[in-house]
PDB file of C-alpha atoms in Angstrom:
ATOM      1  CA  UNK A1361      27.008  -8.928 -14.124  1.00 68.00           C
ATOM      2  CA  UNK A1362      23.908 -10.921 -13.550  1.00 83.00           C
ATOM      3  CA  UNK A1363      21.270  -9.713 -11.634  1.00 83.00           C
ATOM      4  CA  UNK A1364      19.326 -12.485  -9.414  1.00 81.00           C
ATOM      5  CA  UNK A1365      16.111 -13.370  -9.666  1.00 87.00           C
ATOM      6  CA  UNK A1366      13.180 -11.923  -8.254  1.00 84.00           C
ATOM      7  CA  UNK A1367      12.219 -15.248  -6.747  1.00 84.00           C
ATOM      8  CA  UNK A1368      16.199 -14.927  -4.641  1.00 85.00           C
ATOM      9  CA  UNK A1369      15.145 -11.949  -3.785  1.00 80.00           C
ATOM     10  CA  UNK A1370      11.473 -13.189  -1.758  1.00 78.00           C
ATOM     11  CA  UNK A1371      13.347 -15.986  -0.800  1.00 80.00           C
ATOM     12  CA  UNK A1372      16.552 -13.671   0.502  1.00 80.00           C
ATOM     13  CA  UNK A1373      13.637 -11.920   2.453  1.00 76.00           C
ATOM     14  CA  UNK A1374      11.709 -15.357   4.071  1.00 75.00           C
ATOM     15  CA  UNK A1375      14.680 -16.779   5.230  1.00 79.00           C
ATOM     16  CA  UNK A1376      15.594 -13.535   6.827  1.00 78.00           C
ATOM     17  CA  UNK A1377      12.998 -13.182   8.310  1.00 74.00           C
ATOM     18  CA  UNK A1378      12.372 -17.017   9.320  1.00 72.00           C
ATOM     19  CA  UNK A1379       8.819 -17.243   7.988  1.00 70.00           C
ATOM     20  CA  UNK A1380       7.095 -19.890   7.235  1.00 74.00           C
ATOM     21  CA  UNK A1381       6.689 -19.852   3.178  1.00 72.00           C
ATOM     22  CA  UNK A1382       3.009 -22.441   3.553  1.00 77.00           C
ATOM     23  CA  UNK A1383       1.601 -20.120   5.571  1.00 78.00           C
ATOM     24  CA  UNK A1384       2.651 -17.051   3.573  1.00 74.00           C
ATOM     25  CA  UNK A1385       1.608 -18.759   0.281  1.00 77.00           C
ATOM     26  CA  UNK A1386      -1.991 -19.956   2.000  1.00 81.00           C
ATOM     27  CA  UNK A1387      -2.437 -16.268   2.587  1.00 77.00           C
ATOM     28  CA  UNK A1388      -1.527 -14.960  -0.376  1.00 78.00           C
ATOM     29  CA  UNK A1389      -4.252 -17.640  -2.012  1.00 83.00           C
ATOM     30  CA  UNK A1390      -7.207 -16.826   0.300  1.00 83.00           C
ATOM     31  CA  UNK A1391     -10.213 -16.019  -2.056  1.00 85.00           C
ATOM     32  CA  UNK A1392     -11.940 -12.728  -1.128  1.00 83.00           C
ATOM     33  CA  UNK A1393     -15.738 -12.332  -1.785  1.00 87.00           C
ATOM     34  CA  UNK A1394     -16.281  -9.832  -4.937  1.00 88.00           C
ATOM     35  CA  UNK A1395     -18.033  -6.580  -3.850  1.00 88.00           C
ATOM     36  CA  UNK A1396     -20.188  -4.551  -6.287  1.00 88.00           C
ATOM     37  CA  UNK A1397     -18.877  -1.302  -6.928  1.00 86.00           C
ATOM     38  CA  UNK A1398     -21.516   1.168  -5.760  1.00 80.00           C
ATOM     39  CA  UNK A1399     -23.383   3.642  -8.285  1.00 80.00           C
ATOM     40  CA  UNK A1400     -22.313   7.648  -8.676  1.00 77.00           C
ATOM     41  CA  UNK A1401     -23.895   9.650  -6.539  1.00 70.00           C
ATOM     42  CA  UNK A1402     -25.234  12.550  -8.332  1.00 75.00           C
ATOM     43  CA  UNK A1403     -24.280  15.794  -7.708  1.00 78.00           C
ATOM     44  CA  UNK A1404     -25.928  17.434  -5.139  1.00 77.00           C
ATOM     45  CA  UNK A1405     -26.536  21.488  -6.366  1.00 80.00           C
ATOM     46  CA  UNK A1406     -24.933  24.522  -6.296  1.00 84.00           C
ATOM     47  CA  UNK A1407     -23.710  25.238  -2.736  1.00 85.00           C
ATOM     48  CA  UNK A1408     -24.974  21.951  -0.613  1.00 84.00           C
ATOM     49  CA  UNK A1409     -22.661  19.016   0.729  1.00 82.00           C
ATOM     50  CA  UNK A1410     -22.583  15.147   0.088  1.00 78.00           C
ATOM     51  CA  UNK A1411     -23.374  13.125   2.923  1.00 76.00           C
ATOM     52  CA  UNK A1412     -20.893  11.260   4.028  1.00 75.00           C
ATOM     53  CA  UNK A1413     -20.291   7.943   2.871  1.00 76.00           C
ATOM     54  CA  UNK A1414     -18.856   6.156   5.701  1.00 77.00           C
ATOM     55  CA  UNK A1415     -18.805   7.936   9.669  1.00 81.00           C
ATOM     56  CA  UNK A1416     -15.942   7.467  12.012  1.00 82.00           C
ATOM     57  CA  UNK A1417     -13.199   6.841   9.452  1.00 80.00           C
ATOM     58  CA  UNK A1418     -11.211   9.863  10.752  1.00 79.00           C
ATOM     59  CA  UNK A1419     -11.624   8.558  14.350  1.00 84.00           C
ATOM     60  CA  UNK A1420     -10.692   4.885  13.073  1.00 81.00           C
ATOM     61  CA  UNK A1421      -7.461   6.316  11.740  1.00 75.00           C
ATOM     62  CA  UNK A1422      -6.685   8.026  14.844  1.00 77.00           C
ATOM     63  CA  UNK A1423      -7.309   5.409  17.467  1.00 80.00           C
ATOM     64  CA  UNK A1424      -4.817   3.817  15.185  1.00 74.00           C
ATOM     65  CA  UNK A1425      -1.893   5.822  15.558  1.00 73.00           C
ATOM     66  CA  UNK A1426      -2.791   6.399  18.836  1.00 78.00           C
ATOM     67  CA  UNK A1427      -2.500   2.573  19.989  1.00 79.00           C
ATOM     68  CA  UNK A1428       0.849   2.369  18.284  1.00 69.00           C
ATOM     69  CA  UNK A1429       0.040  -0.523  16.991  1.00 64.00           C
ATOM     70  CA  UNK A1430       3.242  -2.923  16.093  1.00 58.00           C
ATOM     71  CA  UNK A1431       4.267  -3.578  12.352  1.00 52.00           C
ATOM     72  CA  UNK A1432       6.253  -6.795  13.224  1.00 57.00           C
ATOM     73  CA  UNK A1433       4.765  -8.999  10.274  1.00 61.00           C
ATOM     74  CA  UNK A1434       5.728  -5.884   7.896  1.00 68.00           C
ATOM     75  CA  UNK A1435       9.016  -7.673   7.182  1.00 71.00           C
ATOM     76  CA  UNK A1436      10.092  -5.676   4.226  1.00 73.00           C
ATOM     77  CA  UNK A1437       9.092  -1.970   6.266  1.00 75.00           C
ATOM     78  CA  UNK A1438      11.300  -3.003   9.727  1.00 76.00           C
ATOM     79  CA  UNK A1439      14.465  -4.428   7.524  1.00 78.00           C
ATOM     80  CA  UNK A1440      14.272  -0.917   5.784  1.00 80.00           C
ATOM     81  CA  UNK A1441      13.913   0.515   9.031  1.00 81.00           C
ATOM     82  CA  UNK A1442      16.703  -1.288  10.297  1.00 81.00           C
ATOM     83  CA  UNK A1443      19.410  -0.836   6.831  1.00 81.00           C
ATOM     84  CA  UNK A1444      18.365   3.527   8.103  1.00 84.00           C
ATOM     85  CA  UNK A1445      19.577   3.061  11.308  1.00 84.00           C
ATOM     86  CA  UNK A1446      22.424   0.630  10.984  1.00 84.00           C
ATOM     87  CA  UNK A1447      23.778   2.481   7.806  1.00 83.00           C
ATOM     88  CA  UNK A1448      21.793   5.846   6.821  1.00 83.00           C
ATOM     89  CA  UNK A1449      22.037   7.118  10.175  1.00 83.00           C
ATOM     90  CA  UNK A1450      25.643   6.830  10.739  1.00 84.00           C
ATOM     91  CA  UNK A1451      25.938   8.013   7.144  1.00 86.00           C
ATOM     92  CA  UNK A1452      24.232  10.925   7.706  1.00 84.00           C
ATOM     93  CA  UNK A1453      26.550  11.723  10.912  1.00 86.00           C
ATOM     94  CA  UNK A1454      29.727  11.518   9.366  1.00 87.00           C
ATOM     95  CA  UNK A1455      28.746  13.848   6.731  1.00 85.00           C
ATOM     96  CA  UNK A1456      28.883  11.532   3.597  1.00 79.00           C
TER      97      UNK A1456
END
């Protein structure tokens, strides 16, 4: 058979979803400034640490998680979420 095109498939997905494809695509085209990739540290010796680049970033994660923040413009992550509970789920509980 044929297989659709990739473009069905993103559209499929937006019209799902109801989203509004000029705001997606304005998005998508936002220019973001160019950062210089930092130099190598060298090594420090034999049996001494690295400082650490960047503080906090363990704390960061975990105030995260711990907010439960929402992932409602993650379209693609709740429809999967959704197919699991409307299909694997029940799947799984039958046994097949």
């Amino acid at each position: 058979g044929k297989t659709p095109s990739l473009g069905a498939h993103y559209d499929f997905i937006s019209r799902l979803w109801m989203s509004d494809l000029a705001s997606d695509r304005k998005r998508l085209k936002i220019v973001r400034p160019y950062k210089k990739k930092p130099s190598k540290v060298k090594s420090p010796g034999q049996n001494k640490k690295l400082p650490n680049k960047k503080s906090g970033s363990v704390k960061k994660i975990c105030d995260f998680f711990e907010t439960d923040h929402s992932f409602s413009l993650r379209a693609e992550k709740l429809l999967q979420h959704n197919l699991s509970l409307v299909a694997v789920k029940p799947s799984f509980d039958l046994n097949l």
